Tab-separated table of C-alpha atoms and ligand atoms in Angstrom:
chain	number	residue	atom	x	y	z
A	21	MET	CA	141.461	-39.053	38.815
A	22	THR	CA	139.384	-40.355	35.989
A	23	TRP	CA	135.737	-40.620	36.534
A	24	LYS	CA	133.671	-43.423	35.174
A	25	PRO	CA	129.946	-42.783	34.612
A	26	VAL	CA	127.492	-45.354	36.064
A	27	ILE	CA	124.096	-45.128	34.343
A	28	GLY	CA	120.848	-47.001	34.728
A	29	LEU	CA	117.593	-46.326	32.866
A	30	GLU	CA	113.915	-46.614	33.801
A	31	VAL	CA	111.952	-46.927	30.611
A	32	HIS	CA	108.124	-46.436	30.450
A	33	VAL	CA	106.563	-48.090	27.559
A	34	ARG	CA	102.876	-47.573	26.474
A	35	LEU	CA	101.302	-50.898	25.712
A	36	LYS	CA	99.314	-51.432	22.542
A	37	ALA	CA	96.086	-52.576	24.337
A	38	GLN	CA	92.833	-51.361	23.080
A	39	SER	CA	91.615	-49.968	26.243
A	40	LYS	CA	93.207	-48.467	29.440
A	41	LEU	CA	94.613	-50.536	32.104
A	42	PHE	CA	91.828	-50.603	34.526
A	43	CYS	CA	88.690	-49.377	32.588
A	44	ALA	CA	87.133	-49.644	29.051
A	45	CYS	CA	88.230	-46.225	27.968
A	46	ALA	CA	90.091	-46.129	24.435
A	47	ASN	CA	93.739	-46.305	24.801
A	48	ASP	CA	93.995	-43.757	21.945
A	49	TYR	CA	95.455	-40.286	22.342
A	50	GLY	CA	94.555	-38.360	19.187
A	51	ARG	CA	91.265	-37.348	20.610
A	52	PRO	CA	90.023	-33.806	21.927
A	53	PRO	CA	91.053	-33.330	25.637
A	54	ASN	CA	89.045	-34.922	28.247
A	55	THR	CA	86.923	-37.042	25.935
A	56	ALA	CA	88.291	-40.421	26.798
A	57	ALA	CA	88.065	-40.375	30.641
A	58	CYS	CA	85.547	-42.152	32.892
A	59	PRO	CA	84.870	-42.269	36.634
A	60	VAL	CA	87.554	-45.036	37.000
A	61	CYS	CA	90.184	-42.840	35.173
A	62	LEU	CA	89.241	-39.904	37.339
A	63	GLY	CA	89.058	-41.958	40.574
A	64	LEU	CA	85.489	-40.770	41.519
A	65	PRO	CA	84.115	-42.346	44.534
A	66	GLY	CA	82.713	-45.815	44.231
A	67	ALA	CA	84.524	-46.444	40.833
A	68	LEU	CA	86.379	-49.750	40.859
A	69	PRO	CA	89.240	-50.734	38.542
A	70	THR	CA	89.364	-53.928	36.602
A	71	ALA	CA	92.746	-55.118	35.419
A	72	ASN	CA	92.851	-55.305	31.459
A	73	ALA	CA	93.872	-58.894	30.366
A	74	GLN	CA	95.268	-57.756	26.919
A	75	ALA	CA	97.531	-55.194	28.593
A	76	ILE	CA	98.878	-57.779	31.098
A	77	ALA	CA	99.351	-60.417	28.202
A	78	LEU	CA	101.467	-57.683	26.302
A	79	ALA	CA	103.691	-56.923	29.263
A	80	VAL	CA	104.172	-60.660	29.705
A	81	ARG	CA	105.279	-60.882	26.140
A	82	ALA	CA	107.804	-57.998	26.678
A	83	ALA	CA	109.093	-59.695	29.908
A	84	LEU	CA	109.645	-63.025	27.960
A	85	ALA	CA	111.350	-61.170	24.981
A	86	LEU	CA	113.732	-59.630	27.621
A	87	ASN	CA	114.580	-62.889	29.204
A	88	ALA	CA	113.019	-61.984	32.437
A	89	ASP	CA	111.455	-64.274	35.068
A	90	VAL	CA	107.730	-63.844	34.879
A	91	GLN	CA	106.342	-64.164	38.306
A	92	PRO	CA	103.441	-66.500	38.768
A	93	THR	CA	101.875	-63.964	41.208
A	94	SER	CA	102.445	-60.290	41.297
A	95	ARG	CA	100.762	-57.528	43.136
A	96	PHE	CA	99.374	-53.845	42.389
A	97	ALA	CA	100.351	-51.192	44.806
A	98	ARG	CA	99.259	-47.579	45.289
A	99	LYS	CA	101.819	-44.868	45.017
A	100	ASN	CA	100.451	-41.816	46.685
A	101	TYR	CA	101.245	-38.247	45.574
A	102	PHE	CA	99.462	-34.997	44.621
A	103	TYR	CA	99.631	-33.522	41.117
A	104	PRO	CA	96.973	-31.873	39.067
A	105	ASP	CA	97.303	-34.642	36.329
A	106	LEU	CA	96.551	-37.335	38.881
A	107	PRO	CA	93.018	-36.809	40.036
A	108	LYS	CA	92.940	-39.866	42.078
A	109	GLY	CA	95.814	-38.629	44.287
A	110	TYR	CA	97.648	-42.075	43.665
A	111	GLN	CA	98.998	-44.041	40.899
A	112	ILE	CA	98.211	-47.764	40.564
A	113	THR	CA	101.657	-49.497	39.895
A	114	GLN	CA	103.513	-52.582	41.112
A	115	TYR	CA	106.036	-52.121	43.974
A	116	ASP	CA	107.396	-55.035	46.113
A	117	GLN	CA	106.032	-57.724	43.731
A	118	PRO	CA	106.586	-56.807	40.086
A	119	LEU	CA	105.338	-58.743	37.149
A	120	ALA	CA	108.885	-59.950	36.180
A	121	LEU	CA	112.308	-59.873	37.730
A	122	GLY	CA	115.827	-59.990	36.089
A	123	GLY	CA	116.481	-60.583	32.338
A	124	TRP	CA	118.787	-58.775	29.924
A	125	LEU	CA	119.040	-57.171	26.598
A	126	ASP	CA	122.031	-57.294	24.169
A	127	ILE	CA	123.011	-54.163	22.291
A	128	PRO	CA	123.492	-55.243	18.736
A	129	GLY	CA	126.847	-54.905	17.241
A	130	ALA	CA	128.505	-53.862	20.548
A	131	ALA	CA	128.960	-57.192	22.242
A	132	ARG	CA	127.334	-55.749	25.458
A	133	ARG	CA	124.700	-57.522	27.455
A	134	ILE	CA	122.835	-55.135	29.793
A	135	PRO	CA	121.216	-56.843	32.873
A	136	LEU	CA	117.608	-55.787	33.721
A	137	THR	CA	116.441	-55.383	37.360
A	138	ARG	CA	112.607	-55.637	36.680
A	139	LEU	CA	109.578	-55.164	34.531
A	140	HIS	CA	106.314	-54.005	36.201
A	141	ILE	CA	102.865	-52.737	34.967
A	142	GLU	CA	101.441	-49.350	35.850
A	143	GLU	CA	99.000	-46.733	34.893
A	144	ASP	CA	99.979	-43.481	33.248
A	145	ALA	CA	98.940	-40.018	34.666
A	146	GLY	CA	97.131	-37.244	32.721
A	147	LYS	CA	98.939	-34.364	30.893
A	148	THR	CA	99.335	-30.846	31.959
A	149	ALA	CA	99.798	-28.069	29.586
A	150	HIS	CA	100.891	-24.698	30.757
A	151	ALA	CA	99.497	-21.487	29.015
A	152	PRO	CA	101.583	-18.778	30.572
A	153	ALA	CA	100.131	-16.080	28.348
A	154	ARG	CA	96.772	-16.760	29.831
A	155	SER	CA	98.164	-17.486	33.298
A	156	VAL	CA	96.496	-20.932	33.440
A	157	SER	CA	97.354	-24.555	33.349
A	158	LEU	CA	95.276	-26.921	31.393
A	159	VAL	CA	94.846	-30.641	32.324
A	160	ASP	CA	93.854	-33.357	29.762
A	161	TYR	CA	92.785	-36.522	31.533
A	162	ASN	CA	92.624	-38.674	28.442
A	163	ARG	CA	96.080	-40.361	29.242
A	164	CYS	CA	95.006	-41.183	32.970
A	165	GLY	CA	95.100	-44.850	33.183
A	166	ALA	CA	96.901	-45.646	29.996
A	167	PRO	CA	98.712	-49.025	30.271
A	168	LEU	CA	102.511	-48.929	30.731
A	169	ALA	CA	105.159	-51.328	31.300
A	170	GLU	CA	108.189	-49.993	33.075
A	171	ILE	CA	111.520	-51.514	32.587
A	172	VAL	CA	114.412	-50.924	34.909
A	173	THR	CA	118.042	-51.622	34.193
A	174	GLU	CA	120.847	-52.402	36.387
A	175	PRO	CA	123.187	-49.476	36.606
A	176	GLU	CA	125.613	-51.038	34.126
A	177	LEU	CA	125.578	-48.605	31.251
A	178	THR	CA	128.902	-46.809	30.885
A	179	SER	CA	128.449	-43.953	28.635
A	180	PRO	CA	125.679	-41.552	27.045
A	181	ALA	CA	126.108	-43.219	23.518
A	182	GLU	CA	125.770	-46.754	25.128
A	183	ALA	CA	122.624	-45.634	27.047
A	184	ALA	CA	121.102	-44.250	23.673
A	185	ALA	CA	122.080	-47.491	21.837
A	186	PHE	CA	120.564	-49.668	24.632
A	187	LEU	CA	117.292	-47.536	24.295
A	188	LYS	CA	117.174	-47.982	20.474
A	189	ALA	CA	117.678	-51.604	20.871
A	190	LEU	CA	114.895	-51.870	23.461
A	191	ARG	CA	112.599	-49.797	21.390
A	192	ARG	CA	113.111	-52.007	18.236
A	193	LEU	CA	112.647	-55.202	20.101
A	194	LEU	CA	109.427	-53.979	21.674
A	195	VAL	CA	108.034	-52.698	18.456
A	196	TRP	CA	109.257	-55.940	16.707
A	197	ILE	CA	107.229	-58.149	19.102
A	198	ASP	CA	104.228	-55.752	18.718
A	199	VAL	CA	103.738	-54.806	22.178
A	200	THR	CA	103.952	-50.944	21.661
A	201	ASP	CA	103.980	-48.514	18.728
A	202	GLY	CA	107.054	-47.126	20.309
A	203	ASP	CA	106.206	-43.527	19.140
A	204	MET	CA	108.426	-41.454	21.036
A	205	GLU	CA	107.033	-38.124	19.966
A	206	GLU	CA	103.723	-39.228	21.034
A	207	GLY	CA	105.228	-40.249	24.515
A	208	ALA	CA	104.663	-43.960	23.895
A	209	LEU	CA	108.315	-44.513	25.186
A	210	ARG	CA	109.742	-42.211	27.829
A	211	CYS	CA	112.805	-42.682	29.988
A	212	ASP	CA	114.235	-41.574	33.286
A	213	VAL	CA	117.908	-41.829	33.647
A	214	ASN	CA	120.129	-42.206	36.825
A	215	VAL	CA	123.806	-41.327	36.660
A	216	SER	CA	126.723	-41.109	38.988
A	217	LEU	CA	130.352	-41.152	38.647
A	218	ARG	CA	132.781	-43.622	40.209
A	219	ASP	CA	136.379	-42.690	41.024
A	220	ASP	CA	139.527	-44.742	40.437
A	221	ALA	CA	139.278	-46.670	43.603
A	222	GLY	CA	135.690	-47.649	42.561
A	223	ARG	CA	133.736	-45.446	44.920
A	224	ALA	CA	130.477	-44.309	43.462
A	225	GLY	CA	129.091	-40.740	44.135
A	226	GLU	CA	125.564	-39.897	44.786
A	227	ARG	CA	123.186	-40.499	41.865
A	228	VAL	CA	121.156	-37.840	40.054
A	229	GLU	CA	118.025	-38.699	38.310
A	230	ILE	CA	116.940	-37.029	34.945
A	231	LYS	CA	113.254	-37.273	34.490
A	232	ASN	CA	110.960	-37.806	31.397
A	233	LEU	CA	113.214	-37.883	28.366
A	234	ASN	CA	111.383	-38.717	25.173
A	235	SER	CA	114.134	-38.945	22.468
A	236	PHE	CA	117.389	-40.845	22.006
A	237	ARG	CA	119.133	-37.440	21.506
A	238	PHE	CA	117.774	-36.022	24.653
A	239	VAL	CA	119.061	-39.152	26.662
A	240	GLU	CA	122.517	-38.716	25.115
A	241	GLN	CA	122.722	-34.939	25.511
A	242	SER	CA	121.331	-34.849	29.057
A	243	LEU	CA	123.779	-37.407	30.214
A	244	GLU	CA	126.690	-35.639	28.515
A	245	TYR	CA	125.774	-32.464	30.321
A	246	GLU	CA	125.094	-34.185	33.590
A	247	ILE	CA	128.488	-36.120	33.554
A	248	ALA	CA	130.370	-32.959	32.802
A	249	ARG	CA	128.642	-31.121	35.553
A	250	GLN	CA	129.235	-33.636	38.305
A	251	GLN	CA	132.844	-34.050	37.177
A	252	THR	CA	133.386	-30.332	37.520
A	253	ILE	CA	132.020	-30.316	41.048
A	254	LEU	CA	134.127	-33.352	42.118
A	255	GLU	CA	137.284	-32.016	40.586
A	256	HIS	CA	136.783	-28.916	42.651
A	257	GLY	CA	136.436	-30.773	45.869
A	258	GLY	CA	132.654	-30.510	45.972
A	259	ALA	CA	130.026	-33.152	46.603
A	260	ILE	CA	127.146	-34.404	44.418
A	261	GLU	CA	123.768	-33.990	46.047
A	262	ARG	CA	121.249	-36.547	45.445
A	263	GLU	CA	118.520	-34.950	43.446
A	264	THR	CA	116.124	-35.105	40.515
A	265	ARG	CA	116.664	-32.826	37.595
A	266	HIS	CA	114.850	-32.305	34.269
A	267	PHE	CA	116.465	-31.477	30.907
A	268	ASP	CA	115.993	-28.332	28.936
A	269	PRO	CA	116.686	-29.300	25.317
A	270	LEU	CA	117.002	-25.573	24.227
A	271	ARG	CA	119.815	-24.891	26.816
A	272	ARG	CA	120.991	-28.380	26.537
A	273	ALA	CA	121.336	-28.417	30.347
A	274	THR	CA	119.786	-30.287	33.208
A	275	LEU	CA	118.099	-28.126	35.776
A	276	PRO	CA	117.251	-28.935	39.369
A	277	MET	CA	113.585	-30.178	40.028
A	278	ARG	CA	113.730	-31.354	43.618
A	279	GLY	CA	116.412	-32.239	46.221
A	280	LYS	CA	116.681	-35.144	48.565
A	281	GLU	CA	114.801	-33.361	51.378
A	282	ASP	CA	111.692	-32.739	49.329
A	283	SER	CA	111.685	-36.006	47.615
A	284	PRO	CA	108.186	-37.265	48.199
A	285	ASP	CA	107.252	-40.183	50.596
A	286	TYR	CA	105.117	-42.361	48.352
A	287	ARG	CA	103.580	-44.295	51.123
A	288	TYR	CA	103.179	-47.463	48.923
A	289	PHE	CA	100.679	-49.905	50.026
A	290	PRO	CA	98.933	-52.788	48.437
A	291	GLU	CA	96.025	-51.726	46.156
A	292	PRO	CA	92.888	-52.849	48.044
A	293	ASP	CA	90.560	-52.751	45.132
A	294	LEU	CA	92.493	-55.279	43.046
A	295	PRO	CA	93.290	-58.894	43.896
A	296	PRO	CA	96.847	-60.134	43.449
A	297	LEU	CA	97.636	-60.940	39.837
A	298	ALA	CA	97.815	-64.582	39.385
A	299	LEU	CA	99.032	-65.398	35.833
A	300	PRO	CA	97.511	-68.535	34.281
A	301	SER	CA	100.399	-70.596	32.940
A	302	ALA	CA	98.393	-70.979	29.621
A	303	LEU	CA	98.659	-67.158	29.162
A	304	VAL	CA	102.440	-67.042	29.625
A	305	ALA	CA	102.755	-70.125	27.285
A	306	GLU	CA	100.399	-68.322	24.720
A	307	GLN	CA	102.592	-65.229	24.760
A	308	ALA	CA	105.839	-67.283	24.524
A	309	ARG	CA	104.358	-68.967	21.339
A	310	LEU	CA	103.616	-65.491	19.883
A	311	LEU	CA	107.185	-64.368	20.091
A	312	PRO	CA	108.551	-63.985	16.561
A	313	GLU	CA	112.116	-64.723	15.525
A	314	PHE	CA	114.183	-61.986	17.048
A	315	PRO	CA	116.019	-59.445	14.882
A	316	ASP	CA	119.685	-60.590	15.724
A	317	ALA	CA	118.839	-64.284	14.919
A	318	ARG	CA	116.960	-63.182	11.790
A	319	ALA	CA	119.871	-60.960	10.599
A	320	ALA	CA	122.205	-63.938	11.031
A	321	ARG	CA	119.986	-66.340	9.073
A	322	LEU	CA	119.427	-63.834	6.330
A	323	ALA	CA	123.199	-62.894	6.015
A	324	GLN	CA	123.981	-66.537	5.818
A	325	ALA	CA	121.349	-67.664	3.297
A	326	HIS	CA	121.904	-64.659	0.979
A	327	GLY	CA	125.321	-63.389	1.559
A	328	LEU	CA	124.233	-60.030	2.838
A	329	THR	CA	126.632	-57.618	4.624
A	330	ALA	CA	126.169	-56.399	8.205
A	331	ALA	CA	125.034	-52.906	6.852
A	332	GLN	CA	122.507	-54.565	4.684
A	333	THR	CA	121.051	-56.840	7.393
A	334	ALA	CA	121.138	-53.860	9.882
A	335	PHE	CA	118.918	-51.951	7.475
A	336	LEU	CA	116.472	-54.846	7.038
A	337	MET	CA	116.152	-55.363	10.628
A	338	SER	CA	115.318	-51.654	11.413
A	339	ASP	CA	111.628	-53.022	11.677
A	340	ARG	CA	109.918	-56.249	11.247
A	341	ALA	CA	107.764	-55.204	8.307
A	342	THR	CA	110.933	-54.255	6.216
A	343	ALA	CA	112.350	-57.797	7.006
A	344	ASP	CA	109.082	-59.379	6.156
A	345	TYR	CA	108.958	-57.371	2.831
A	346	PHE	CA	112.380	-58.371	1.956
A	347	GLU	CA	111.719	-62.061	2.461
A	348	ALA	CA	108.488	-61.974	0.566
A	349	ALA	CA	110.384	-60.277	-2.409
A	350	VAL	CA	113.024	-62.922	-2.268
A	351	THR	CA	110.503	-65.712	-2.182
A	352	HIS	CA	108.910	-64.183	-5.493
A	353	GLY	CA	112.300	-64.368	-7.111
A	354	ALA	CA	113.975	-61.171	-6.352
A	355	PRO	CA	117.894	-61.181	-6.413
A	356	PRO	CA	118.616	-60.913	-2.593
A	357	VAL	CA	121.609	-58.517	-2.535
A	358	LEU	CA	119.893	-56.306	-5.163
A	359	ALA	CA	116.644	-56.251	-3.103
A	360	ALA	CA	118.470	-55.310	0.091
A	361	ASN	CA	120.279	-52.543	-1.712
A	362	TRP	CA	116.999	-51.245	-3.355
A	363	LEU	CA	115.118	-51.356	-0.012
A	364	ALA	CA	117.874	-49.291	1.739
A	365	GLY	CA	118.185	-46.921	-1.361
A	366	GLU	CA	115.339	-46.314	-3.706
A	367	ALA	CA	112.599	-47.675	-1.513
A	368	ALA	CA	113.557	-45.951	1.613
A	369	ALA	CA	113.919	-42.620	-0.314
A	370	GLU	CA	110.478	-43.086	-1.855
A	371	LEU	CA	108.980	-43.747	1.579
A	372	ASN	CA	110.718	-40.659	2.811
A	373	ARG	CA	109.308	-38.544	0.210
A	374	ARG	CA	105.757	-39.963	0.966
A	375	HIS	CA	106.294	-39.922	4.775
A	376	ALA	CA	105.017	-43.438	4.705
A	377	THR	CA	106.221	-46.663	6.238
A	378	ILE	CA	106.810	-49.851	4.165
A	379	VAL	CA	103.424	-51.234	5.078
A	380	GLN	CA	101.919	-48.280	3.178
A	381	LEU	CA	104.076	-48.837	0.051
A	382	SER	CA	101.731	-49.608	-2.840
A	383	VAL	CA	104.420	-51.567	-4.482
A	384	ALA	CA	103.516	-55.298	-3.644
A	385	PRO	CA	106.565	-57.504	-2.869
A	386	LEU	CA	105.777	-59.580	-6.050
A	387	SER	CA	105.862	-56.377	-8.174
A	388	PHE	CA	109.038	-55.386	-6.491
A	389	ALA	CA	110.649	-58.775	-7.357
A	390	GLU	CA	109.357	-58.527	-10.937
A	391	LEU	CA	111.095	-55.017	-11.256
A	392	LEU	CA	114.369	-56.270	-9.899
A	393	ARG	CA	114.221	-59.375	-12.128
A	394	LEU	CA	113.817	-57.279	-15.307
A	395	LEU	CA	116.812	-55.065	-13.981
A	396	ASN	CA	118.792	-58.089	-13.316
A	397	LEU	CA	118.029	-59.582	-16.762
A	398	GLY	CA	119.140	-56.299	-18.386
A	399	ARG	CA	115.673	-55.659	-19.989
A	400	ILE	CA	115.740	-52.248	-18.326
A	401	THR	CA	118.521	-49.919	-17.167
A	402	THR	CA	118.973	-48.680	-13.533
A	403	PRO	CA	117.507	-45.189	-14.451
A	404	ALA	CA	114.480	-46.740	-16.107
A	405	ALA	CA	113.983	-49.049	-13.041
A	406	LYS	CA	114.061	-46.187	-10.796
A	407	ALA	CA	111.484	-44.259	-12.815
A	408	LEU	CA	109.294	-47.323	-13.063
A	409	PHE	CA	109.575	-47.922	-9.323
A	410	ALA	CA	108.345	-44.358	-8.672
A	411	GLU	CA	105.437	-44.832	-10.887
A	412	MET	CA	104.683	-48.349	-9.412
A	413	ALA	CA	104.528	-46.515	-5.966
A	414	ALA	CA	102.289	-43.738	-7.338
A	415	THR	CA	99.875	-45.994	-9.203
A	416	GLY	CA	100.099	-49.407	-7.462
A	417	LYS	CA	100.471	-51.114	-10.900
A	418	PRO	CA	102.776	-53.979	-11.600
A	419	PRO	CA	105.806	-53.370	-13.768
A	420	GLU	CA	104.496	-55.470	-16.840
A	421	SER	CA	101.455	-53.313	-17.273
A	422	LEU	CA	103.454	-50.051	-17.061
A	423	LEU	CA	105.890	-51.383	-19.518
A	424	ALA	CA	102.952	-52.358	-21.877
A	425	GLU	CA	101.589	-48.811	-21.498
A	426	ASN	CA	105.101	-47.196	-22.009
A	427	PRO	CA	107.399	-49.393	-23.906
A	428	ALA	CA	109.990	-46.525	-23.743
A	429	TYR	CA	111.102	-47.849	-20.496
A	430	LEU	CA	112.537	-51.003	-22.060
A	431	ARG	CA	116.174	-50.834	-22.688
A	432	ARG	CA	117.176	-49.342	-25.994
A	433	ASP	CA	120.675	-50.031	-26.702
A	434	ASP	CA	120.587	-51.380	-30.135
A	435	ALA	CA	123.432	-49.784	-32.038
A	436	GLU	CA	121.259	-48.031	-34.575
A	437	THR	CA	119.202	-46.148	-31.813
A	438	LEU	CA	122.225	-45.198	-29.723
A	439	GLU	CA	123.956	-43.990	-32.796
A	440	LYS	CA	121.181	-41.831	-33.769
A	441	ILE	CA	120.906	-40.284	-30.367
A	442	ILE	CA	124.475	-39.544	-30.189
A	443	ASP	CA	124.663	-37.876	-33.650
A	444	ASP	CA	121.587	-35.769	-32.648
A	445	VAL	CA	123.309	-34.616	-29.332
A	446	ILE	CA	126.446	-33.739	-31.085
A	447	ALA	CA	124.638	-31.922	-33.781
A	448	ARG	CA	122.473	-29.894	-31.347
A	449	HIS	CA	125.211	-28.883	-28.951
A	450	PRO	CA	128.193	-27.615	-30.952
A	451	ALA	CA	129.381	-25.449	-28.144
A	452	LEU	CA	129.883	-28.463	-25.706
A	453	VAL	CA	131.481	-30.575	-28.363
A	454	GLU	CA	133.917	-27.567	-29.015
A	455	LYS	CA	134.709	-27.290	-25.379
A	456	TYR	CA	135.406	-31.035	-25.130
A	457	ARG	CA	137.690	-31.042	-28.034
A	458	SER	CA	139.625	-28.178	-26.652
A	459	GLY	CA	140.493	-30.315	-23.762
A	460	LYS	CA	137.687	-29.442	-21.191
A	461	THR	CA	136.806	-33.161	-20.950
A	462	ALA	CA	134.533	-32.516	-17.840
A	463	VAL	CA	131.856	-31.550	-20.265
A	464	LEU	CA	131.462	-35.167	-21.241
A	465	ASP	CA	129.176	-35.725	-18.292
A	466	ALA	CA	126.915	-32.988	-19.578
A	467	LEU	CA	126.787	-34.728	-22.996
A	468	VAL	CA	126.076	-38.116	-21.550
A	469	GLY	CA	123.348	-36.596	-19.530
A	470	LEU	CA	121.798	-35.073	-22.705
A	471	ALA	CA	121.976	-38.359	-24.531
A	472	MET	CA	120.475	-40.121	-21.566
A	473	LYS	CA	117.738	-37.718	-21.533
A	474	ALA	CA	117.203	-38.324	-25.254
A	475	ALA	CA	117.034	-41.913	-24.616
A	476	GLY	CA	114.255	-41.492	-21.967
A	477	GLY	CA	116.604	-42.951	-19.411
A	478	ALA	CA	116.329	-46.444	-21.174
A	479	ALA	CA	119.844	-46.646	-22.419
A	480	ASP	CA	122.878	-47.948	-20.448
A	481	PRO	CA	124.918	-44.885	-19.344
A	482	LYS	CA	128.238	-46.628	-19.707
A	483	GLN	CA	127.481	-47.676	-23.229
A	484	LEU	CA	126.360	-44.310	-24.112
A	485	ARG	CA	129.622	-42.652	-22.705
A	486	ASP	CA	131.952	-45.203	-24.497
A	487	ARG	CA	130.151	-44.484	-27.905
A	488	LEU	CA	130.291	-40.817	-27.187
A	489	ILE	CA	133.989	-40.672	-26.479
A	490	ALA	CA	134.638	-42.890	-29.637
A	491	LYS	CA	132.399	-40.681	-31.837
A	492	LEU	CA	133.935	-37.440	-30.672
A	493	ALA	CA	137.474	-38.846	-31.090
A	494	GLY	CA	136.656	-40.278	-34.463
A	495	ASP	CA	135.026	-37.237	-35.976
A	496	SER	CA	137.823	-34.793	-34.941
B	508	LIG	ZN1	88.197	-44.799	32.005
């Protein structure tokens, strides 16, 4: 018997609205606990919710980007349950009439189209922190009422890796269209997964839900564990129980949360304090107008226009700001292939060192283009360009003014200069020269390095190497 996993996802995405879904409290989670919660957030008697138009517009934009059918009228519902982080005793969500139905998302590079079931709007709950040392649990209501879009896939994902790839593609798209910041560590994108195993005859087993995963890795690891667990049970003639589990990253295992019997009855009913959500067609048209060129289309266009490889476009499409930066630099005259390689190499490394994003890079696309043009013209060497780039990132100055301040960056490969440098290195390092001449040619790298250093990085390494070899051969 071979078992095939059947996987579906429910993804919760925090929308980038300025305020919460039903009140004017800030949708911002860096604040001290319980400083951004009002009577509406807390569900105090008499407090009435008002739907946030900006959050709804963002959810509509997400639905359009996912090719879903935006419904002219949808409806809010109450989902009733008790938990300390839900002071109202119910969550306002959408149930039988969601904002959008259907839709799909392609997984880039995998030729896989994953169909979607629905997209609806709902509010988030608060946050509970357990402090076992003090035998207390602490509740922060700041997150109560945060605007979420929930995106539900059909159970058509077939492996843990595919589920993670889908989630990555979804996150990239939603950040790309500017509806969420997608910060998974901050909980702006969280995921529940459903998984069952189907036998050779196509019979599907009971499905198990794993709750609240906040990283691609946890999605993959929890599914791997869960598939192996279910397979072992089925192979020993057991039956899978329908249940909800959670993932413990330290043990890399899923653990039971609740079974079928104690699954809560949410007693959904229409939210009496909010009218049905009738979307003005102008709002939907405006959101459609705001959709940018999508990553796949943009990758294809750039690849064709500039002869970029799939790996180069994949890097440029990792976020929209990187793609924008690349196009701006090319407009300013940067050689495209060189620019793509530099963005994935030197620029990415510099941003890593600074824990920054490309938007925060102090090198303007125009300066970046100038630097690459100088490199392409042979006026500076690659090592000098790298050093210049680091200085540009540190100072925000354009390359011309840094070259004016420090002409040593300009390429020095006139024969006289190189000759002098090489003679100097040979004279100062007789032991290395001796080793080289006795056959240990590997020390040549060290000699080239010393010569490069003496040239302040501003010479062509290949030329230095060739001249060194000739010199060492000639003088022996
Ligand atoms: Zn509030």
